[in-house]
Coordinates of C-alpha atoms and ligand atoms in Angstrom, one line a residue:
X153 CA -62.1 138.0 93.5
X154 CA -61.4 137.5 96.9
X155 CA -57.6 138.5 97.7
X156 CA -55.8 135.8 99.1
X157 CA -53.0 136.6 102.1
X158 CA -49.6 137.9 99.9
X159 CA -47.4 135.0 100.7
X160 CA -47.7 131.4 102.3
X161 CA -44.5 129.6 102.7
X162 CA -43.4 126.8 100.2
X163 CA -46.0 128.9 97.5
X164 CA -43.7 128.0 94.3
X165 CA -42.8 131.2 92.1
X166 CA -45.9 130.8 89.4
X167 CA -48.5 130.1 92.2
X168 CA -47.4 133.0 93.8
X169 CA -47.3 135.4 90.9
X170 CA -50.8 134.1 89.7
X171 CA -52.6 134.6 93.1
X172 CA -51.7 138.2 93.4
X173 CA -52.4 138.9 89.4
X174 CA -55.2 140.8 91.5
X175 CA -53.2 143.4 93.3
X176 CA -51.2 144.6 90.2
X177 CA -52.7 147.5 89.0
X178 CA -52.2 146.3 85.3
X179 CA -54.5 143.4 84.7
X180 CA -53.3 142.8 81.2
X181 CA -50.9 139.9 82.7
X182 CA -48.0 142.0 80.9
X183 CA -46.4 142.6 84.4
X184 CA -46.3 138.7 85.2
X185 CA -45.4 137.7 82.3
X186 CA -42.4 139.6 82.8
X187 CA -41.5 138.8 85.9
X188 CA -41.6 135.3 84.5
X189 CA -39.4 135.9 81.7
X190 CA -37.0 137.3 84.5
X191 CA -37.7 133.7 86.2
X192 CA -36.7 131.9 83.0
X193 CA -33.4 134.0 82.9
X194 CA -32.4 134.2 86.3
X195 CA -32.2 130.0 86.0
X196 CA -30.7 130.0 82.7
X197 CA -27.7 132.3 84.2
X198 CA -27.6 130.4 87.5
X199 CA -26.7 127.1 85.3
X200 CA -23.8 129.6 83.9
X201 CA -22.5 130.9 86.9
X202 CA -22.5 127.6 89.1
X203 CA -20.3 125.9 87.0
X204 CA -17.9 129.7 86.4
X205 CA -14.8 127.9 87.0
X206 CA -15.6 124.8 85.3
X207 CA -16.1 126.1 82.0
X208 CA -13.5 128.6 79.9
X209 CA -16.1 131.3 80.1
X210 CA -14.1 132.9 82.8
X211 CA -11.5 135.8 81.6
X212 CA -12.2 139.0 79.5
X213 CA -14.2 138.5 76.9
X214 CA -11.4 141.3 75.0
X215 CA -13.7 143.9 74.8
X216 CA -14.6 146.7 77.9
X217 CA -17.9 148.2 78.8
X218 CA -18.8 151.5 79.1
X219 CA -17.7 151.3 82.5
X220 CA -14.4 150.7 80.7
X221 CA -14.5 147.5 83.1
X222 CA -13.5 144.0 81.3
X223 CA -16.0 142.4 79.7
X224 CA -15.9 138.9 81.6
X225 CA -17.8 136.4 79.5
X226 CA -20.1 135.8 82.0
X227 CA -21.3 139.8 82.5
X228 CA -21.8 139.0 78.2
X229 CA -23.8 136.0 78.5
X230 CA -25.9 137.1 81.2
X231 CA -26.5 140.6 79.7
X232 CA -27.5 138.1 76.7
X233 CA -29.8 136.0 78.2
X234 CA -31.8 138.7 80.0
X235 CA -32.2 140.7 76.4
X236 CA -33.2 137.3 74.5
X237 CA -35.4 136.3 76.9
X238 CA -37.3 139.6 77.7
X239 CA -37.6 140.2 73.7
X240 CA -38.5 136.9 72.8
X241 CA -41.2 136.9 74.8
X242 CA -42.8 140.0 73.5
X243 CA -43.6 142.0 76.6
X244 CA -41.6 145.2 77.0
X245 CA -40.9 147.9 74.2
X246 CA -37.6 148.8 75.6
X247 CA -34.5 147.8 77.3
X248 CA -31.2 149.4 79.5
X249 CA -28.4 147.6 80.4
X250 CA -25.3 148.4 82.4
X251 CA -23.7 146.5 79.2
X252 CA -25.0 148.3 76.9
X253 CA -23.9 152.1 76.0
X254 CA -27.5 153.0 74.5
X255 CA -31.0 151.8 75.3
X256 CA -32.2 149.3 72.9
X257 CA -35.4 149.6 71.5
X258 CA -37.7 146.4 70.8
X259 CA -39.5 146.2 68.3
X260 CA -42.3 142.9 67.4
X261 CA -42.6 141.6 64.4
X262 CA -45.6 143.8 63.7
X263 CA -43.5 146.8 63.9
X264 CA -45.3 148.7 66.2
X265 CA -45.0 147.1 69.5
X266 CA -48.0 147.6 71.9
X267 CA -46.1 146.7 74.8
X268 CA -45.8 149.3 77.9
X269 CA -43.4 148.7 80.1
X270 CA -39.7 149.2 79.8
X271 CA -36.9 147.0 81.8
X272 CA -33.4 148.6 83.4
X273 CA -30.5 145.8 84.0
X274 CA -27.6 145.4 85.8
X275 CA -27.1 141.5 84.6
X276 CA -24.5 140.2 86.6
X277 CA -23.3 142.7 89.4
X278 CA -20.1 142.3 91.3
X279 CA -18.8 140.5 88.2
X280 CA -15.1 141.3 89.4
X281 CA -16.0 138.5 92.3
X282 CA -17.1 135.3 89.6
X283 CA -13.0 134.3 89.2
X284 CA -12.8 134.2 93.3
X285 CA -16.3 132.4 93.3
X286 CA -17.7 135.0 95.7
X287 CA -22.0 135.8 95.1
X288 CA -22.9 138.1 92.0
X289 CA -26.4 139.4 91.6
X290 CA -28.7 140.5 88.7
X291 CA -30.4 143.8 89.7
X292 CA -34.0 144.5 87.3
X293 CA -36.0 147.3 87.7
X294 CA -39.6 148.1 85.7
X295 CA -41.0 151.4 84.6
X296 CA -44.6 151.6 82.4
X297 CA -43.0 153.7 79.1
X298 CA -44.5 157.8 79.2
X299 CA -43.9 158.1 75.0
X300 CA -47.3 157.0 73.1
X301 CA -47.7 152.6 72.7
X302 CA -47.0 151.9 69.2
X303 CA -44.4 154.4 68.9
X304 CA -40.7 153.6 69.4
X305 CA -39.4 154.3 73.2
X306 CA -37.0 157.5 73.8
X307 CA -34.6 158.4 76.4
X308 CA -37.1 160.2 78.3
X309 CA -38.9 156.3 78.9
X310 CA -35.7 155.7 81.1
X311 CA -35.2 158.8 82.9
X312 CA -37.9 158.6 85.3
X313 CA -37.4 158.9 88.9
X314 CA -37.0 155.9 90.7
X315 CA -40.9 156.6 92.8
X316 CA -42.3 155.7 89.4
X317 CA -41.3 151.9 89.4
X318 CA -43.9 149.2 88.8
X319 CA -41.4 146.9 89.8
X320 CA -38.2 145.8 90.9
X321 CA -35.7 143.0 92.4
X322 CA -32.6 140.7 92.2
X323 CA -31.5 137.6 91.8
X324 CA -28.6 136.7 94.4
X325 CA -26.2 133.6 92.8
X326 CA -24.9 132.9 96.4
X327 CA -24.7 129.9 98.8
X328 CA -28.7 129.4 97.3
X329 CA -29.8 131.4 93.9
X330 CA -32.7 133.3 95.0
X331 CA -35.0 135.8 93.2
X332 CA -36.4 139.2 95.8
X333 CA -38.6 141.1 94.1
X334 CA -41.4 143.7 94.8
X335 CA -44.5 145.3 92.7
X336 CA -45.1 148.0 95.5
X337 CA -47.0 145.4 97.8
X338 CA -44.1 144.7 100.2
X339 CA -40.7 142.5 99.4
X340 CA -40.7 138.2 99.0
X341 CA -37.5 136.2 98.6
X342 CA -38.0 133.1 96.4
X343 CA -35.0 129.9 96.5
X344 CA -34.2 127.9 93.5
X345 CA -34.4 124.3 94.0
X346 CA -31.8 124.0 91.2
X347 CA -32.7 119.9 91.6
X348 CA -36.3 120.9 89.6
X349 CA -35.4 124.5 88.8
X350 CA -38.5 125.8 90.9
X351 CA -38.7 128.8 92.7
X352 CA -40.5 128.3 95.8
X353 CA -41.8 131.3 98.3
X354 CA -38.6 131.0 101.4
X355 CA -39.0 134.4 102.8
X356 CA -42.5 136.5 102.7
X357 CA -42.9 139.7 103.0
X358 CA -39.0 140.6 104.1
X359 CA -38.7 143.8 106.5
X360 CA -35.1 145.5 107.4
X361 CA -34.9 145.8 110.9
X362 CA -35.6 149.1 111.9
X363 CA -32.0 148.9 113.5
X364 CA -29.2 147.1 113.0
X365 CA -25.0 146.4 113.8
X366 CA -23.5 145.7 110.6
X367 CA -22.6 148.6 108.1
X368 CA -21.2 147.7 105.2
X369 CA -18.4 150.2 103.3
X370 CA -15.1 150.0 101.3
X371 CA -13.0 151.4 103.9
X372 CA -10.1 150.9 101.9
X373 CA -11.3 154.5 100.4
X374 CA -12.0 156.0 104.0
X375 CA -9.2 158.8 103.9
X376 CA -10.8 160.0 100.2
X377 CA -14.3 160.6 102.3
X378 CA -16.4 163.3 103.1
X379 CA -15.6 164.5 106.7
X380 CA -19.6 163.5 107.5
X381 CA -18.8 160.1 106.5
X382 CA -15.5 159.6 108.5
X383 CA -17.4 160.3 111.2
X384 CA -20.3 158.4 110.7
X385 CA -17.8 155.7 110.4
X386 CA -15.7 156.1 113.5
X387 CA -19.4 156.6 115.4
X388 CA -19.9 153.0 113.7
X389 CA -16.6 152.0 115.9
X390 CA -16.8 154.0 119.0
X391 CA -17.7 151.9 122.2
X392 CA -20.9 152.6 123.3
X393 CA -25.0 151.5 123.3
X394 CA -25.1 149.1 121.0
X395 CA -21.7 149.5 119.2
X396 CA -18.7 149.0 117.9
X397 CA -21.4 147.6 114.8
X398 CA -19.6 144.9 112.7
X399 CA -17.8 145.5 109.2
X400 CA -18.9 143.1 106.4
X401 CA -18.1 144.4 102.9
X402 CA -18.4 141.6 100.0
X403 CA -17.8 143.7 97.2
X404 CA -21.3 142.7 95.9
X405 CA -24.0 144.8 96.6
X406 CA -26.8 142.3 95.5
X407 CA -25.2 140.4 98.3
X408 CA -24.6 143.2 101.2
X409 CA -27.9 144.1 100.6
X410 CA -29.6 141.1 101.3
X411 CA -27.7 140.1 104.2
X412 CA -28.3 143.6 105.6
X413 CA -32.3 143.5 105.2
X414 CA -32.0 139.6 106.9
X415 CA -30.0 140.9 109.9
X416 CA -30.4 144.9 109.9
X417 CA -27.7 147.0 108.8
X418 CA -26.4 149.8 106.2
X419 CA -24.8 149.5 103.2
X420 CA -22.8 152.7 102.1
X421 CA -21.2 154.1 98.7
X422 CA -20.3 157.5 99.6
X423 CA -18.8 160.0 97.1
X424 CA -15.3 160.7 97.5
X425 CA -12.6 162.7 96.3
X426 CA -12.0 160.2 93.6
X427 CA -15.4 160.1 92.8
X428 CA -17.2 162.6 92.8
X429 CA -20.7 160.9 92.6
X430 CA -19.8 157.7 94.4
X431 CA -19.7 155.0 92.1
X432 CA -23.1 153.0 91.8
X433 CA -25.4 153.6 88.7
X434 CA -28.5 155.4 89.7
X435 CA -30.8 153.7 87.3
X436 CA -30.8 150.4 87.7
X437 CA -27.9 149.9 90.6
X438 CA -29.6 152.2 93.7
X439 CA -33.4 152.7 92.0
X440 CA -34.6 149.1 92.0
X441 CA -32.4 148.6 95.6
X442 CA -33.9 152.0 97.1
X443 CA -37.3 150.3 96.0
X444 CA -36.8 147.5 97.3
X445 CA -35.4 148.6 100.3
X446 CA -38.5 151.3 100.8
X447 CA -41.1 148.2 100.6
X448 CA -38.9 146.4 103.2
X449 CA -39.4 149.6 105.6
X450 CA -35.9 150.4 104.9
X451 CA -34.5 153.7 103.4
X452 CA -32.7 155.0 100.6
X453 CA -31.1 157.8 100.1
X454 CA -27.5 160.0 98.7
X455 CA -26.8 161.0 101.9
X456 CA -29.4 164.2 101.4
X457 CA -32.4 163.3 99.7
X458 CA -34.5 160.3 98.9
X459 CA -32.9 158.2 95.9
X460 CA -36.2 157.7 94.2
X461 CA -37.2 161.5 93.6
X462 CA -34.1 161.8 91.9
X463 CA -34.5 163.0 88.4
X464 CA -32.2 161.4 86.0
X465 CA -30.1 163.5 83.7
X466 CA -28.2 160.5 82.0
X467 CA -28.4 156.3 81.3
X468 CA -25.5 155.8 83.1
X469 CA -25.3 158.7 85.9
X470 CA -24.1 158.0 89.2
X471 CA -24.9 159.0 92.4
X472 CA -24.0 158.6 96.4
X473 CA -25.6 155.9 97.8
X474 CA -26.7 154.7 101.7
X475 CA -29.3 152.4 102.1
X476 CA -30.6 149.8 105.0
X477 CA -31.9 150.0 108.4
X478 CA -34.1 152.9 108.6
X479 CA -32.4 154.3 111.9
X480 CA -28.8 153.5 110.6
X481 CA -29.2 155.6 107.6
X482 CA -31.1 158.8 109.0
X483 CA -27.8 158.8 111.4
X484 CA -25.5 158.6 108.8
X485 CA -27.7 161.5 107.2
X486 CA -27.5 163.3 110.6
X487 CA -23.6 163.2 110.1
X488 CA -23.7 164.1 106.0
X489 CA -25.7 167.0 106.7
X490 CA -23.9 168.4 110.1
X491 CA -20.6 168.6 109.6
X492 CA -19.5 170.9 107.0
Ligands
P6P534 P1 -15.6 148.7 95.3 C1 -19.6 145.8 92.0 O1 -18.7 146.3 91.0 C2 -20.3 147.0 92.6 O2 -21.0 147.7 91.6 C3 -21.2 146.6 93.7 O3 -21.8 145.4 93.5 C4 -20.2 146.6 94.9 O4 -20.9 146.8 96.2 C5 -19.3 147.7 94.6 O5 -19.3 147.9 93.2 C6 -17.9 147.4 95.0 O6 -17.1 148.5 94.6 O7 -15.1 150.0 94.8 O8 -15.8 148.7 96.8 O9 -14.8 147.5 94.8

């Protein structure tokens, strides 16, 4: 079939996703499929979150997650959604969820599902901001299973490194709700036109500048840093070339991110002394976000070595995490690695 060009503008979501059923490796359909079920979700929880304050689903839903953060009601219902939707739909054999302690394992009604590829969640990230009505995201990253089809998925289905991601991306609940996602041929942004709940192609093929003058960090834990990131930060400051950069921290890393690959810039969550390994989830916080960020000529890394050829150890591990403009974070890295 003759490949069409990756992206026109104003493409809706479906067209877009048929077109390029070509590039994706896996012809069965199985990786469309899912990023449409993702579709589906991403507008059910949009409804949810637009109308946060209207509704009493604001407020601890009583019980804590594993995070031992509060359980808002919306972080429930989203988890929810994304789990219904992904399992009704009969397409992967296995899901992780920042909500949920363990990895669930689907299985269809035949018992023996035949599905290959496994889904890693972070349903509504930046929860903490839905009471002040500041942008949350949904992060999603996809992995083909390694255990034999027909068997039921293990542990060692969700502990690959990141480079082994068939897919990845987010859905930003902000001023617009859009879905980013990638399949390793580069990174497209899709708006919701919540008036006919279509996704329509808004930004093709989206590049971080290779520079940029925003860097985004919680400074408010800048004495617990490591020395290379204190100085990295004052660097950031310092009056000279193209600096002082500009600080903007939202507190939602969906939302820093996507600002940052827009304009150019770094987003940074360093370890510190009171946490040891920073505190973003490697799996499906800084994975899908380092892919993402690697097919948008950005870069991803702990500050030492490229996030996706981490091995994971554990579901919920952490790890350090700087990610952005490909020049801004080999400089941080210049300052991580030399000063002791
Ligand atoms: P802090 C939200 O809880 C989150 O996981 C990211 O979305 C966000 O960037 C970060 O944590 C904020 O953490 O410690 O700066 O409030």
């Amino acid at each position: 079939a003759q490949l069409l060009p990756m992206s026109k503008k104003n493409q809706t979501l479906g067209e877009f996703i048929i077109e390029n059923q070509a590039y994706f490796k896996y012809t069965s359909g199985e990786l469309s499929r899912l990023i449409n079920s993702i579709r589906l979700a991403a507008k059910v929880v949009n409804h949810e979150v637009n109308k946060a304050g209207l509704v009493d689903i604001i407020g601890a839903a009583g019980d804590t997650n594993i995070q031992g953060e509060d359980q808002q009601k919306l972080d429930v219902y989203a988890n929810d959604k994304f789990i219904q939707t992904l399992t009704n739909r009969n397409i992967v054999c296995g899901i992780a969820s920042e909500e949920e302690d363990d990895f669930i394992s689907i299985n269809s009604q035949d018992d023996n599902n035949q599905n290959k590829y496994i889904v890693l969640i972070d349903p509504l990230d930046g929860s903490s901001n839905i009471d002040v009505n500041v942008s949350v995201g949904t992060i999603f990253s996809v992995y083909r299973r390694v255990t034999p089809v027909g068997t039921p998925v293990t542990i060692e289905d969700f502990l690959q490194p990141g480079n082994q991601q068939v897919a990845a991306g987010y859905v930003v609940y902000g001023t617009s709700t859009m879905l980013v996602y990638t399949t390793g041929h580069g990174v497209n942004g899709f708006t919701l036109n919540p008036a006919i709940g279509t996704f329509y192609l808004s930004h093709p093929d989206m590049q971080f500048p290779e520079n940029g003058n925003i860097y985004s960090v919680n400074e408010g834990n800048y004495i617990h840093f490591p020395k290379g990131v204190k100085n990295y930060i004052k660097y950031c400051q310092m009056e000279e070339g193209d600096r002082p950069y500009t600080s903007r921290y939202i507190g939602s890393l969906v939302s820093d991110f996507h600002r940052n690959m827009i304009k150019g810039g770094i987003y940074m969550y360093p370890k510190s002394s009171k946490k040891e390994e920073g505190k973003l989830r490697l799996l499906y916080e800084c994975n899908p976000m380092a892919f993402l960020a690697e097919q948008a000529n950005g870069k991803a890394s702990d500050g030492f070595k490229r996030i996706l050829d981490i091995q994971p150890t554990e579901l919920h591990q952490r790890v350090p995490f700087f990610c952005g403009s490909k020049n801004m974070v080999l400089k941080a890295e210049e300052f991580m690695q030399n000063t002791d």
